[in-house]
PDB file of C-alpha atoms in Angstrom:
ATOM      1  CA  MET A   1     -71.995   7.955  19.124  1.00 35.00           C
ATOM      2  CA  THR A   2     -70.987  11.522  18.275  1.00 47.00           C
ATOM      3  CA  LYS A   3     -67.964  11.769  15.995  1.00 67.00           C
ATOM      4  CA  ASN A   4     -65.072  13.809  17.324  1.00 82.00           C
ATOM      5  CA  HIS A   5     -65.273  16.322  14.486  1.00 86.00           C
ATOM      6  CA  ASP A   6     -68.909  16.954  15.435  1.00 91.00           C
ATOM      7  CA  ARG A   7     -67.876  18.540  18.804  1.00 94.00           C
ATOM      8  CA  TYR A   8     -66.271  21.544  17.196  1.00 97.00           C
ATOM      9  CA  THR A   9     -67.773  24.979  16.809  1.00 97.00           C
ATOM     10  CA  TYR A  10     -68.949  25.607  13.298  1.00 98.00           C
ATOM     11  CA  ARG A  11     -70.257  28.840  11.801  1.00 97.00           C
ATOM     12  CA  LEU A  12     -71.481  29.935   8.405  1.00 98.00           C
ATOM     13  CA  ILE A  13     -71.209  33.422   6.960  1.00 98.00           C
ATOM     14  CA  TRP A  14     -71.954  34.975   3.570  1.00 98.00           C
ATOM     15  CA  SER A  15     -68.891  36.304   1.576  1.00 98.00           C
ATOM     16  CA  GLU A  16     -70.059  39.262  -0.517  1.00 98.00           C
ATOM     17  CA  GLN A  17     -66.666  39.234  -2.258  1.00 97.00           C
ATOM     18  CA  ASP A  18     -66.872  35.569  -3.242  1.00 97.00           C
ATOM     19  CA  GLN A  19     -70.707  35.502  -3.648  1.00 98.00           C
ATOM     20  CA  GLU A  20     -70.764  32.198  -1.699  1.00 98.00           C
ATOM     21  CA  HIS A  21     -71.349  30.843   1.799  1.00 98.00           C
ATOM     22  CA  VAL A  22     -68.200  30.256   3.969  1.00 98.00           C
ATOM     23  CA  GLY A  23     -67.998  27.416   6.478  1.00 98.00           C
ATOM     24  CA  LEU A  24     -65.710  28.142   9.434  1.00 98.00           C
ATOM     25  CA  CYS A  25     -64.584  26.257  12.486  1.00 97.00           C
ATOM     26  CA  ALA A  26     -63.554  28.357  15.514  1.00 97.00           C
ATOM     27  CA  GLU A  27     -60.969  25.741  16.803  1.00 97.00           C
ATOM     28  CA  PHE A  28     -59.295  25.634  13.334  1.00 97.00           C
ATOM     29  CA  PRO A  29     -59.254  29.428  12.332  1.00 96.00           C
ATOM     30  CA  SER A  30     -57.030  28.802   9.351  1.00 96.00           C
ATOM     31  CA  LEU A  31     -59.546  26.558   7.611  1.00 97.00           C
ATOM     32  CA  SER A  32     -62.521  27.619   5.604  1.00 98.00           C
ATOM     33  CA  TRP A  33     -64.770  26.174   2.928  1.00 98.00           C
ATOM     34  CA  LEU A  34     -66.624  28.208   0.175  1.00 98.00           C
ATOM     35  CA  ASP A  35     -69.737  26.810  -1.432  1.00 98.00           C
ATOM     36  CA  LYS A  36     -72.958  27.947  -3.144  1.00 98.00           C
ATOM     37  CA  THR A  37     -75.309  26.728  -0.353  1.00 98.00           C
ATOM     38  CA  PRO A  38     -75.013  27.052   3.367  1.00 98.00           C
ATOM     39  CA  GLU A  39     -75.635  23.223   3.647  1.00 98.00           C
ATOM     40  CA  LYS A  40     -72.703  22.433   1.261  1.00 98.00           C
ATOM     41  CA  ALA A  41     -70.427  25.055   3.052  1.00 98.00           C
ATOM     42  CA  LEU A  42     -71.141  23.329   6.382  1.00 98.00           C
ATOM     43  CA  ALA A  43     -70.621  19.785   4.982  1.00 98.00           C
ATOM     44  CA  GLY A  44     -67.388  20.925   3.390  1.00 98.00           C
ATOM     45  CA  ILE A  45     -65.826  22.542   6.559  1.00 98.00           C
ATOM     46  CA  ARG A  46     -66.870  19.486   8.619  1.00 97.00           C
ATOM     47  CA  LYS A  47     -65.159  17.256   6.071  1.00 97.00           C
ATOM     48  CA  LEU A  48     -61.980  19.417   6.038  1.00 97.00           C
ATOM     49  CA  VAL A  49     -61.869  19.384   9.866  1.00 97.00           C
ATOM     50  CA  LYS A  50     -62.351  15.580   9.948  1.00 96.00           C
ATOM     51  CA  GLY A  51     -59.387  15.216   7.463  1.00 96.00           C
ATOM     52  CA  CYS A  52     -57.198  17.522   9.585  1.00 96.00           C
ATOM     53  CA  LEU A  53     -58.046  15.544  12.658  1.00 96.00           C
ATOM     54  CA  ASP A  54     -57.316  12.270  10.959  1.00 95.00           C
ATOM     55  CA  ASP A  55     -53.922  13.694   9.959  1.00 96.00           C
ATOM     56  CA  MET A  56     -53.186  14.953  13.282  1.00 95.00           C
ATOM     57  CA  ILE A  57     -53.965  11.462  14.847  1.00 93.00           C
ATOM     58  CA  LYS A  58     -51.813   9.827  12.210  1.00 95.00           C
ATOM     59  CA  ASN A  59     -48.867  12.149  12.975  1.00 96.00           C
ATOM     60  CA  ARG A  60     -49.483  11.851  16.759  1.00 96.00           C
ATOM     61  CA  GLU A  61     -50.250  15.515  17.039  1.00 96.00           C
ATOM     62  CA  ASN A  62     -52.560  17.046  19.723  1.00 94.00           C
ATOM     63  CA  ALA A  63     -55.906  18.230  18.361  1.00 94.00           C
ATOM     64  CA  PRO A  64     -57.405  21.351  19.692  1.00 95.00           C
ATOM     65  CA  GLU A  65     -59.936  20.936  22.499  1.00 93.00           C
ATOM     66  CA  PRO A  66     -63.483  21.667  21.393  1.00 95.00           C
ATOM     67  CA  ILE A  67     -64.742  24.899  22.948  1.00 94.00           C
ATOM     68  CA  ALA A  68     -67.975  23.180  23.862  1.00 92.00           C
ATOM     69  CA  ILE A  69     -66.299  20.768  26.264  1.00 92.00           C
ATOM     70  CA  LYS A  70     -63.928  23.186  27.932  1.00 92.00           C
ATOM     71  CA  SER A  71     -64.460  24.206  31.538  1.00 92.00           C
ATOM     72  CA  TYR A  72     -64.781  27.939  32.205  1.00 91.00           C
ATOM     73  CA  SER A  73     -64.247  29.681  35.591  1.00 94.00           C
ATOM     74  CA  GLY A  74     -66.362  32.746  34.812  1.00 92.00           C
ATOM     75  CA  LYS A  75     -63.448  34.991  35.465  1.00 92.00           C
ATOM     76  CA  PHE A  76     -61.200  36.814  33.163  1.00 91.00           C
ATOM     77  CA  MET A  77     -59.167  40.027  33.455  1.00 92.00           C
ATOM     78  CA  VAL A  78     -59.550  42.936  31.136  1.00 93.00           C
ATOM     79  CA  ARG A  79     -57.321  46.043  31.117  1.00 96.00           C
ATOM     80  CA  VAL A  80     -59.024  49.405  30.491  1.00 96.00           C
ATOM     81  CA  PRO A  81     -57.681  52.948  30.512  1.00 97.00           C
ATOM     82  CA  PRO A  82     -57.915  54.529  33.973  1.00 97.00           C
ATOM     83  CA  GLU A  83     -60.587  56.995  32.851  1.00 97.00           C
ATOM     84  CA  THR A  84     -62.775  54.092  31.694  1.00 96.00           C
ATOM     85  CA  HIS A  85     -62.320  52.387  35.028  1.00 97.00           C
ATOM     86  CA  ARG A  86     -63.285  55.647  36.927  1.00 96.00           C
ATOM     87  CA  MET A  87     -66.352  56.113  34.667  1.00 96.00           C
ATOM     88  CA  LEU A  88     -67.597  52.670  35.200  1.00 96.00           C
ATOM     89  CA  SER A  89     -66.960  52.897  38.941  1.00 96.00           C
ATOM     90  CA  ILE A  90     -69.125  56.028  39.036  1.00 95.00           C
ATOM     91  CA  GLN A  91     -71.856  54.336  37.088  1.00 96.00           C
ATOM     92  CA  ALA A  92     -71.896  51.373  39.440  1.00 95.00           C
ATOM     93  CA  ALA A  93     -71.926  53.572  42.546  1.00 95.00           C
ATOM     94  CA  GLU A  94     -74.773  55.620  41.130  1.00 94.00           C
ATOM     95  CA  SER A  95     -76.653  52.492  40.264  1.00 95.00           C
ATOM     96  CA  GLY A  96     -76.084  50.931  43.735  1.00 94.00           C
ATOM     97  CA  ILE A  97     -74.412  47.851  42.137  1.00 96.00           C
ATOM     98  CA  SER A  98     -70.933  46.425  42.193  1.00 96.00           C
ATOM     99  CA  LEU A  99     -68.467  47.255  39.338  1.00 95.00           C
ATOM    100  CA  ASN A 100     -68.376  43.536  38.599  1.00 94.00           C
ATOM    101  CA  ARG A 101     -72.169  43.467  38.111  1.00 95.00           C
ATOM    102  CA  LEU A 102     -72.245  46.614  35.973  1.00 96.00           C
ATOM    103  CA  VAL A 103     -69.482  45.293  33.626  1.00 95.00           C
ATOM    104  CA  SER A 104     -71.086  41.888  33.437  1.00 94.00           C
ATOM    105  CA  SER A 105     -74.452  43.440  32.464  1.00 95.00           C
ATOM    106  CA  LYS A 106     -72.691  45.419  29.735  1.00 94.00           C
ATOM    107  CA  LEU A 107     -71.145  42.189  28.230  1.00 92.00           C
ATOM    108  CA  ASN A 108     -74.487  40.430  28.021  1.00 87.00           C
TER     109      ASN A 108
END
């Protein structure tokens, strides 16, 4: 059975400043773990998240929902300057596609 802390979104990056690998968790943006190897950085951030989750359960706090199990509608609103809206509308019309399809293709 998968452990709850295994459902979160982990990422590793290199810190030039620290000269170490940094383990991060998207759902817990205030947490990080530095280590000499990527494997140790990942193990460290996973252990840190598990500790936080254990504390949250103990204190009857709500844990963040893992991004991987959330449901997405596929819709979101973005505000752009009117000139950008006009430019994109022209590009879509010239390409014979909808504005939605044009913007979606630019996001991929």
